[in-house]
XYZ file of N, CA, C and O in Angstrom:
600
model
N 76.479 278.577 -110.945
C 76.010 278.799 -112.300
C 75.232 280.109 -112.391
O 75.046 280.633 -113.473
N 74.844 280.634 -111.240
C 74.085 281.888 -111.203
C 74.888 283.065 -111.740
O 74.315 284.059 -112.173
N 76.236 282.955 -111.700
C 77.076 284.066 -112.139
C 77.067 284.233 -113.655
O 77.483 285.258 -114.171
N 76.611 283.229 -114.369
C 76.653 283.252 -115.828
C 75.356 283.782 -116.410
O 74.279 283.459 -115.930
N 75.479 284.576 -117.480
C 74.268 285.045 -118.143
C 73.806 283.995 -119.161
O 74.501 283.011 -119.419
N 72.646 284.221 -119.722
C 72.031 283.262 -120.634
C 72.915 282.954 -121.842
O 73.042 281.802 -122.257
N 73.548 283.999 -122.398
C 74.421 283.817 -123.555
C 75.623 282.947 -123.206
O 76.027 282.086 -123.987
N 76.199 283.189 -122.021
C 77.355 282.403 -121.597
C 76.973 280.934 -121.410
O 77.691 280.044 -121.847
N 75.831 280.697 -120.777
C 75.380 279.313 -120.570
C 75.126 278.653 -121.926
O 75.508 277.501 -122.150
N 74.529 279.400 -122.839
C 74.283 278.873 -124.187
C 75.578 278.527 -124.907
O 75.687 277.477 -125.548
N 76.576 279.403 -124.797
C 77.876 279.159 -125.428
C 78.543 277.939 -124.805
O 79.119 277.102 -125.511
N 78.445 277.828 -123.492
C 79.034 276.675 -122.806
C 78.326 275.390 -123.200
O 78.962 274.351 -123.399
N 77.001 275.441 -123.336
C 76.228 274.255 -123.734
C 76.668 273.801 -125.122
O 76.870 272.618 -125.377
N 76.830 274.770 -126.019
C 77.230 274.458 -127.392
C 78.623 273.804 -127.399
O 78.835 272.789 -128.057
N 79.552 274.390 -126.653
C 80.906 273.836 -126.572
C 80.871 272.443 -125.945
O 81.486 271.499 -126.458
N 80.140 272.315 -124.846
C 80.049 271.039 -124.126
C 79.494 269.959 -125.052
O 80.071 268.885 -125.189
N 78.375 270.275 -125.699
C 77.713 269.285 -126.561
C 78.585 268.878 -127.751
O 78.584 267.717 -128.151
N 79.333 269.838 -128.315
C 80.142 269.484 -129.485
C 81.313 268.587 -129.110
O 81.825 267.855 -129.949
N 81.733 268.616 -127.839
C 82.831 267.748 -127.409
C 82.346 266.485 -126.707
O 83.110 265.551 -126.514
N 81.079 266.453 -126.335
C 80.495 265.239 -125.749
C 80.007 264.379 -126.913
O 78.814 264.159 -127.096
N 80.972 263.892 -127.696
C 80.645 263.225 -128.955
C 79.924 261.895 -128.753
O 79.224 261.436 -129.643
N 80.081 261.293 -127.592
C 79.412 260.022 -127.319
C 78.042 260.239 -126.659
O 77.359 259.284 -126.314
N 77.679 261.505 -126.434
C 76.424 261.863 -125.754
C 76.282 261.176 -124.398
O 75.219 260.673 -124.051
N 77.388 261.178 -123.635
C 77.370 260.554 -122.310
C 76.912 261.524 -121.235
O 76.626 261.119 -120.112
N 76.883 262.829 -121.587
C 76.486 263.830 -120.601
C 77.643 264.286 -119.733
O 77.461 265.044 -118.790
N 78.850 263.838 -120.075
C 80.016 264.300 -119.329
C 81.237 264.354 -120.249
O 81.263 263.731 -121.299
N 82.216 265.162 -119.840
C 83.454 265.312 -120.607
C 84.642 265.189 -119.662
O 84.518 265.416 -118.458
N 85.791 264.842 -120.228
C 86.999 264.647 -119.419
C 87.649 265.983 -119.075
O 87.363 267.012 -119.705
N 88.559 265.943 -118.120
C 89.304 267.139 -117.727
C 90.124 267.656 -118.911
O 90.208 268.864 -119.126
N 90.694 266.753 -119.694
C 91.483 267.166 -120.859
C 90.605 267.927 -121.858
O 91.026 268.918 -122.443
N 89.392 267.451 -122.028
C 88.467 268.122 -122.939
C 88.100 269.505 -122.405
O 88.024 270.471 -123.164
N 87.901 269.600 -121.090
C 87.613 270.902 -120.468
C 88.749 271.866 -120.769
O 88.522 273.017 -121.158
N 89.970 271.394 -120.624
C 91.139 272.221 -120.901
C 91.127 272.707 -122.349
O 91.375 273.883 -122.629
N 90.800 271.816 -123.274
C 90.724 272.165 -124.698
C 89.658 273.232 -124.938
O 89.906 274.228 -125.628
N 88.490 273.056 -124.355
C 87.399 274.020 -124.545
C 87.800 275.388 -124.002
O 87.596 276.414 -124.661
N 88.386 275.420 -122.818
C 88.793 276.701 -122.230
C 89.841 277.387 -123.100
O 89.771 278.597 -123.318
N 90.788 276.609 -123.643
C 91.805 277.208 -124.532
C 91.148 277.756 -125.790
O 91.502 278.829 -126.266
N 90.182 277.019 -126.337
C 89.485 277.485 -127.541
C 88.722 278.781 -127.271
O 88.539 279.594 -128.166
N 88.276 278.931 -126.027
C 87.545 280.154 -125.665
C 88.515 281.286 -125.318
O 88.095 282.367 -124.939
N 89.825 281.024 -125.459
C 90.811 282.055 -125.208
C 91.204 282.188 -123.748
O 91.826 283.172 -123.363
N 90.837 281.220 -122.937
C 91.145 281.282 -121.515
C 92.412 280.492 -121.235
O 92.522 279.334 -121.600
N 93.362 281.157 -120.604
C 94.623 280.494 -120.288
C 94.562 279.979 -118.863
O 94.289 280.719 -117.938
N 94.827 278.697 -118.687
C 94.781 278.105 -117.354
C 95.855 277.022 -117.264
O 96.031 276.238 -118.188
N 96.584 277.037 -116.168
C 97.627 276.017 -115.987
C 96.961 274.687 -115.639
O 95.845 274.646 -115.118
N 97.674 273.606 -115.914
C 97.140 272.276 -115.626
C 96.872 272.122 -114.123
O 95.857 271.567 -113.720
N 97.789 272.654 -113.321
C 97.650 272.551 -111.864
C 96.380 273.274 -111.396
O 95.584 272.733 -110.627
N 96.192 274.514 -111.879
C 95.014 275.298 -111.490
C 93.739 274.602 -111.949
O 92.757 274.532 -111.200
N 93.750 274.075 -113.171
C 92.573 273.387 -113.691
C 92.243 272.173 -112.825
O 91.087 271.976 -112.441
N 93.250 271.378 -112.497
C 93.011 270.184 -111.682
C 92.480 270.529 -110.297
O 91.594 269.844 -109.780
N 93.001 271.609 -109.700
C 92.511 272.030 -108.384
C 91.042 272.425 -108.454
O 90.237 272.051 -107.601
N 90.688 273.168 -109.493
C 89.301 273.625 -109.626
C 88.386 272.450 -109.969
O 87.275 272.355 -109.457
N 88.864 271.540 -110.824
C 88.058 270.363 -111.162
C 87.771 269.563 -109.896
O 86.640 269.130 -109.665
N 88.795 269.390 -109.050
C 88.587 268.667 -107.792
C 87.498 269.328 -106.952
O 86.710 268.655 -106.298
N 87.469 270.668 -106.992
C 86.458 271.429 -106.246
C 85.048 271.202 -106.779
O 84.100 271.070 -106.019
N 84.901 271.216 -108.111
C 83.552 271.192 -108.703
C 83.057 269.799 -109.093
O 81.871 269.630 -109.341
N 83.946 268.812 -109.142
C 83.559 267.450 -109.523
C 82.888 266.786 -108.317
O 83.476 265.979 -107.614
N 81.630 267.142 -108.128
C 80.896 266.745 -106.927
C 80.820 265.234 -106.727
O 80.877 264.749 -105.607
N 80.676 264.490 -107.830
C 80.548 263.037 -107.678
C 81.898 262.316 -107.728
O 81.953 261.091 -107.624
N 82.990 263.069 -107.913
C 84.325 262.480 -107.893
C 84.608 261.542 -109.056
O 85.500 260.697 -108.984
N 83.880 261.713 -110.161
C 84.010 260.798 -111.297
C 85.257 261.062 -112.144
O 85.642 260.229 -112.950
N 85.859 262.247 -111.973
C 86.993 262.614 -112.826
C 86.532 263.166 -114.162
O 87.334 263.552 -114.994
N 85.222 263.189 -114.351
C 84.632 263.787 -115.543
C 83.626 264.827 -115.067
O 83.154 264.759 -113.938
N 83.329 265.779 -115.933
C 82.405 266.834 -115.535
C 81.098 266.741 -116.302
O 81.095 266.618 -117.527
N 80.005 266.777 -115.558
C 78.696 266.894 -116.166
C 78.519 268.383 -116.513
O 79.284 269.223 -116.071
N 77.479 268.698 -117.294
C 77.320 270.069 -117.788
C 77.285 271.096 -116.657
O 77.967 272.119 -116.733
N 76.518 270.844 -115.611
C 76.423 271.823 -114.528
C 77.779 272.041 -113.852
O 78.160 273.167 -113.566
N 78.521 270.964 -113.650
C 79.858 271.084 -113.061
C 80.773 271.877 -113.997
O 81.564 272.711 -113.561
N 80.641 271.622 -115.298
C 81.431 272.343 -116.295
C 81.124 273.844 -116.242
O 82.023 274.680 -116.320
N 79.846 274.192 -116.084
C 79.456 275.603 -115.990
C 80.045 276.261 -114.746
O 80.521 277.402 -114.804
N 79.997 275.554 -113.634
C 80.548 276.094 -112.386
C 82.043 276.360 -112.569
O 82.550 277.426 -112.208
N 82.745 275.405 -113.162
C 84.168 275.574 -113.407
C 84.420 276.736 -114.363
O 85.248 277.599 -114.099
N 83.696 276.770 -115.460
C 83.889 277.818 -116.472
C 83.608 279.201 -115.913
O 84.282 280.169 -116.276
N 82.626 279.300 -115.030
C 82.272 280.590 -114.442
C 83.470 281.201 -113.732
O 83.672 282.415 -113.758
N 84.284 280.370 -113.123
C 85.463 280.850 -112.410
C 86.413 281.576 -113.355
O 87.092 282.508 -112.961
N 86.454 281.139 -114.613
C 87.337 281.768 -115.591
C 86.640 282.880 -116.355
O 87.225 283.919 -116.616
N 85.384 282.668 -116.710
C 84.662 283.651 -117.519
C 84.470 284.962 -116.785
O 84.521 286.032 -117.384
N 84.248 284.884 -115.502
C 84.023 286.103 -114.727
C 85.271 286.972 -114.724
O 85.188 288.187 -114.746
N 86.422 286.310 -114.777
C 87.685 287.047 -114.766
C 88.042 287.604 -116.139
O 88.889 288.475 -116.262
N 87.450 287.082 -117.173
C 87.811 287.478 -118.529
C 87.092 288.752 -118.974
O 85.925 288.953 -118.732
N 87.810 289.559 -119.666
C 87.261 290.776 -120.243
C 86.995 290.506 -121.723
O 87.872 290.027 -122.430
N 85.795 290.796 -122.188
C 85.432 290.465 -123.570
C 86.344 291.093 -124.604
O 86.683 290.485 -125.596
N 86.745 292.347 -124.379
C 87.612 293.012 -125.347
C 88.963 292.334 -125.437
O 89.516 292.191 -126.516
N 89.498 291.923 -124.293
C 90.808 291.259 -124.331
C 90.663 289.903 -125.023
O 91.546 289.478 -125.761
N 89.543 289.238 -124.819
C 89.288 287.965 -125.483
C 89.234 288.165 -126.998
O 89.857 287.419 -127.749
N 88.527 289.195 -127.430
C 88.421 289.467 -128.863
C 89.805 289.778 -129.437
O 90.159 289.310 -130.517
N 90.602 290.528 -128.685
C 91.962 290.844 -129.123
C 92.805 289.590 -129.264
O 93.559 289.439 -130.239
N 92.687 288.681 -128.293
C 93.444 287.438 -128.353
C 92.991 286.581 -129.537
O 93.814 285.965 -130.215
N 91.689 286.558 -129.786
C 91.179 285.790 -130.922
C 91.666 286.377 -132.241
O 92.026 285.645 -133.159
N 91.692 287.727 -132.321
C 92.186 288.378 -133.548
C 93.640 288.009 -133.791
O 94.047 287.748 -134.923
N 94.420 288.003 -132.721
C 95.836 287.650 -132.835
C 95.987 286.197 -133.292
O 96.776 285.898 -134.190
N 95.221 285.292 -132.686
C 95.279 283.879 -133.086
C 94.868 283.726 -134.546
O 95.511 283.001 -135.312
N 93.809 284.427 -134.943
C 93.328 284.356 -136.320
C 94.410 284.858 -137.276
O 94.686 284.243 -138.297
N 95.033 285.971 -136.913
C 96.083 286.562 -137.753
C 97.238 285.580 -137.959
O 97.778 285.457 -139.046
N 97.582 284.839 -136.903
C 98.672 283.867 -136.990
C 98.337 282.778 -138.014
O 99.189 282.378 -138.806
N 97.096 282.318 -138.014
C 96.699 281.246 -138.937
C 96.368 281.762 -140.333
O 96.424 281.009 -141.295
N 96.034 283.040 -140.445
C 95.752 283.655 -141.752
C 97.077 284.187 -142.298
O 97.299 285.385 -142.399
N 97.953 283.250 -142.651
C 99.332 283.584 -143.020
C 99.437 284.563 -144.198
O 100.319 285.410 -144.223
N 98.539 284.449 -145.158
C 98.587 285.335 -146.333
C 97.872 286.660 -146.105
O 97.903 287.540 -146.944
N 97.189 286.785 -144.972
C 96.478 288.034 -144.685
C 95.247 288.228 -145.544
O 94.853 289.352 -145.842
N 94.603 287.138 -145.941
C 93.424 287.204 -146.811
C 92.137 287.574 -146.081
O 91.126 287.843 -146.709
N 92.176 287.517 -144.747
C 90.952 287.794 -143.994
C 90.124 286.549 -143.752
O 88.987 286.621 -143.302
N 90.688 285.385 -144.079
C 89.989 284.131 -143.816
C 91.019 283.018 -143.626
O 92.188 283.159 -144.006
N 90.561 281.925 -143.015
C 91.367 280.707 -142.964
C 90.548 279.611 -143.631
O 89.323 279.671 -143.648
N 91.236 278.627 -144.178
C 90.514 277.535 -144.836
C 90.050 276.534 -143.794
O 90.575 276.489 -142.673
N 89.067 275.736 -144.165
C 88.600 274.707 -143.242
C 89.707 273.680 -143.009
O 89.757 273.047 -141.960
N 90.629 273.531 -143.968
C 91.772 272.627 -143.781
C 92.645 273.128 -142.625
O 93.082 272.345 -141.784
N 92.887 274.436 -142.575
C 93.659 275.033 -141.471
C 92.894 274.844 -140.159
O 93.491 274.509 -139.131
N 91.585 275.022 -140.202
C 90.772 274.828 -138.995
C 90.909 273.395 -138.484
O 91.042 273.171 -137.277
N 90.908 272.438 -139.400
C 91.062 271.034 -138.992
C 92.403 270.823 -138.292
O 92.481 270.113 -137.287
N 93.446 271.464 -138.807
C 94.769 271.359 -138.181
C 94.743 271.964 -136.773
O 95.327 271.403 -135.844
N 94.061 273.092 -136.620
C 93.940 273.745 -135.305
C 93.230 272.805 -134.339
O 93.668 272.612 -133.208
N 92.121 272.211 -134.787
C 91.352 271.310 -133.922
C 92.172 270.089 -133.524
O 92.128 269.660 -132.369
N 92.957 269.557 -134.464
C 93.814 268.408 -134.146
C 94.856 268.801 -133.103
O 95.174 268.023 -132.211
N 95.405 270.007 -133.257
C 96.393 270.522 -132.305
C 95.787 270.682 -130.915
O 96.412 270.365 -129.914
N 94.575 271.215 -130.877
C 93.925 271.473 -129.594
C 93.517 270.196 -128.877
O 93.552 270.132 -127.646
N 93.105 269.188 -129.619
C 92.661 267.944 -128.976
C 92.934 266.771 -129.910
O 92.154 266.489 -130.814
N 94.053 266.082 -129.665
C 94.440 264.992 -130.559
C 93.569 263.750 -130.404
O 93.745 262.778 -131.107
N 92.601 263.785 -129.488
C 91.692 262.651 -129.321
C 90.446 262.773 -130.188
O 89.637 261.858 -130.245
N 90.283 263.902 -130.859
C 89.123 264.066 -131.741
C 89.290 263.167 -132.964
O 90.352 263.142 -133.586
N 88.240 262.426 -133.293
C 88.286 261.583 -134.493
C 88.076 262.479 -135.718
O 87.628 263.625 -135.602
N 88.399 261.929 -136.879
C 88.172 262.687 -138.115
C 86.686 263.036 -138.259
O 86.334 264.107 -138.722
N 85.832 262.115 -137.826
C 84.382 262.348 -137.879
C 83.995 263.525 -136.984
O 83.193 264.378 -137.374
N 84.575 263.584 -135.773
C 84.311 264.700 -134.854
C 84.745 266.017 -135.488
O 84.021 267.012 -135.461
N 85.952 266.005 -136.060
C 86.510 267.217 -136.673
C 85.627 267.669 -137.828
O 85.294 268.852 -137.942
N 85.215 266.726 -138.678
C 84.327 267.059 -139.810
C 83.022 267.673 -139.303
O 82.522 268.641 -139.870
N 82.474 267.104 -138.223
C 81.231 267.622 -137.656
C 81.379 269.047 -137.165
O 80.508 269.894 -137.411
N 82.480 269.327 -136.490
C 82.733 270.685 -135.981
C 82.886 271.647 -137.147
O 82.303 272.734 -137.165
N 83.674 271.248 -138.160
C 83.912 272.110 -139.321
C 82.601 272.377 -140.057
O 82.307 273.522 -140.423
N 81.790 271.336 -140.262
C 80.504 271.512 -140.957
C 79.605 272.488 -140.206
O 78.912 273.306 -140.818
N 79.623 272.396 -138.876
C 78.787 273.278 -138.066
C 79.252 274.731 -138.162
O 78.451 275.649 -138.238
N 80.564 274.924 -138.192
C 81.128 276.269 -138.187
C 81.066 276.917 -139.569
O 80.770 278.097 -139.696
N 81.346 276.139 -140.612
C 81.337 276.663 -141.982
C 79.917 276.587 -142.521
O 79.601 275.810 -143.424
N 79.064 277.437 -141.955
C 77.629 277.380 -142.251
C 77.314 277.577 -143.726
O 76.401 276.974 -144.262
N 78.078 278.452 -144.389
C 77.773 278.725 -145.795
C 78.460 277.751 -146.757
O 78.289 277.843 -147.964
N 79.243 276.811 -146.214
C 79.877 275.797 -147.047
C 80.949 276.331 -147.979
O 81.311 275.689 -148.956
N 81.496 277.506 -147.653
C 82.470 278.147 -148.537
C 83.856 277.510 -148.478
O 84.687 277.763 -149.336
N 84.103 276.703 -147.440
C 85.436 276.118 -147.288
C 86.407 277.054 -146.600
O 87.588 276.756 -146.468
N 85.884 278.219 -146.187
C 86.718 279.190 -145.478
C 85.957 279.742 -144.281
O 84.731 279.671 -144.230
N 86.716 280.296 -143.332
C 86.122 280.962 -142.177
C 86.684 282.365 -142.092
O 87.910 282.537 -142.077
N 85.808 283.358 -142.038
C 86.297 284.701 -141.793
C 86.412 284.894 -140.280
O 86.104 283.987 -139.504
N 86.873 286.065 -139.851
C 87.110 286.260 -138.424
C 85.840 286.086 -137.594
O 85.872 285.483 -136.527
N 84.707 286.588 -138.092
C 83.458 286.486 -137.326
C 83.066 285.026 -137.101
O 82.631 284.660 -136.003
N 83.205 284.184 -138.138
C 82.900 282.755 -137.981
C 83.876 282.104 -136.996
O 83.486 281.320 -136.142
N 85.156 282.465 -137.121
C 86.190 281.935 -136.233
C 85.897 282.346 -134.787
O 85.920 281.538 -133.886
N 85.571 283.621 -134.607
C 85.260 284.123 -133.263
C 84.037 283.426 -132.705
O 83.997 283.046 -131.536
N 83.017 283.227 -133.537
C 81.808 282.535 -133.096
C 82.113 281.127 -132.629
O 81.606 280.674 -131.602
N 82.976 280.437 -133.340
C 83.346 279.076 -132.956
C 84.129 279.079 -131.652
O 83.831 278.317 -130.729
N 85.115 279.949 -131.556
C 85.980 279.969 -130.384
C 85.247 280.487 -129.146
O 85.600 280.146 -128.033
N 84.240 281.292 -129.359
C 83.484 281.840 -128.227
C 82.310 280.948 -127.860
O 81.622 281.194 -126.890
N 82.059 279.954 -128.677
C 80.934 279.049 -128.406
C 79.754 279.515 -129.159
O 78.651 279.147 -129.052
């Protein structure tokens, strides 16, 4: 966890907490995969499982926050911020079909359902409410990037 700076740990905490909907202090491997994809990190299932086996110290098959940070550090250190921003812009452009410079919260809900079909409607509403701070019903690129980056 020493490899991560304060901002990265904060972003990971925010992502971890928003997906630890039961407040159990741990998340599943599938959820880890979803979070990493949302952060723009591409990882194969095989690679993820190998790394999870490495960092899942208690062998529970779920990751506590510190284990999640150790795993994430392996990917974050390899990522270049500019390439991440470029990938996020491309993803945003794909969902902003009309080129308006924003996506609706309805589109965001569809994205979240696609990323993790185990999220309840309540979970999705909570994430959307947190991200759409101004209550406009839309997300511009900066809000989208903030959500995807944690």
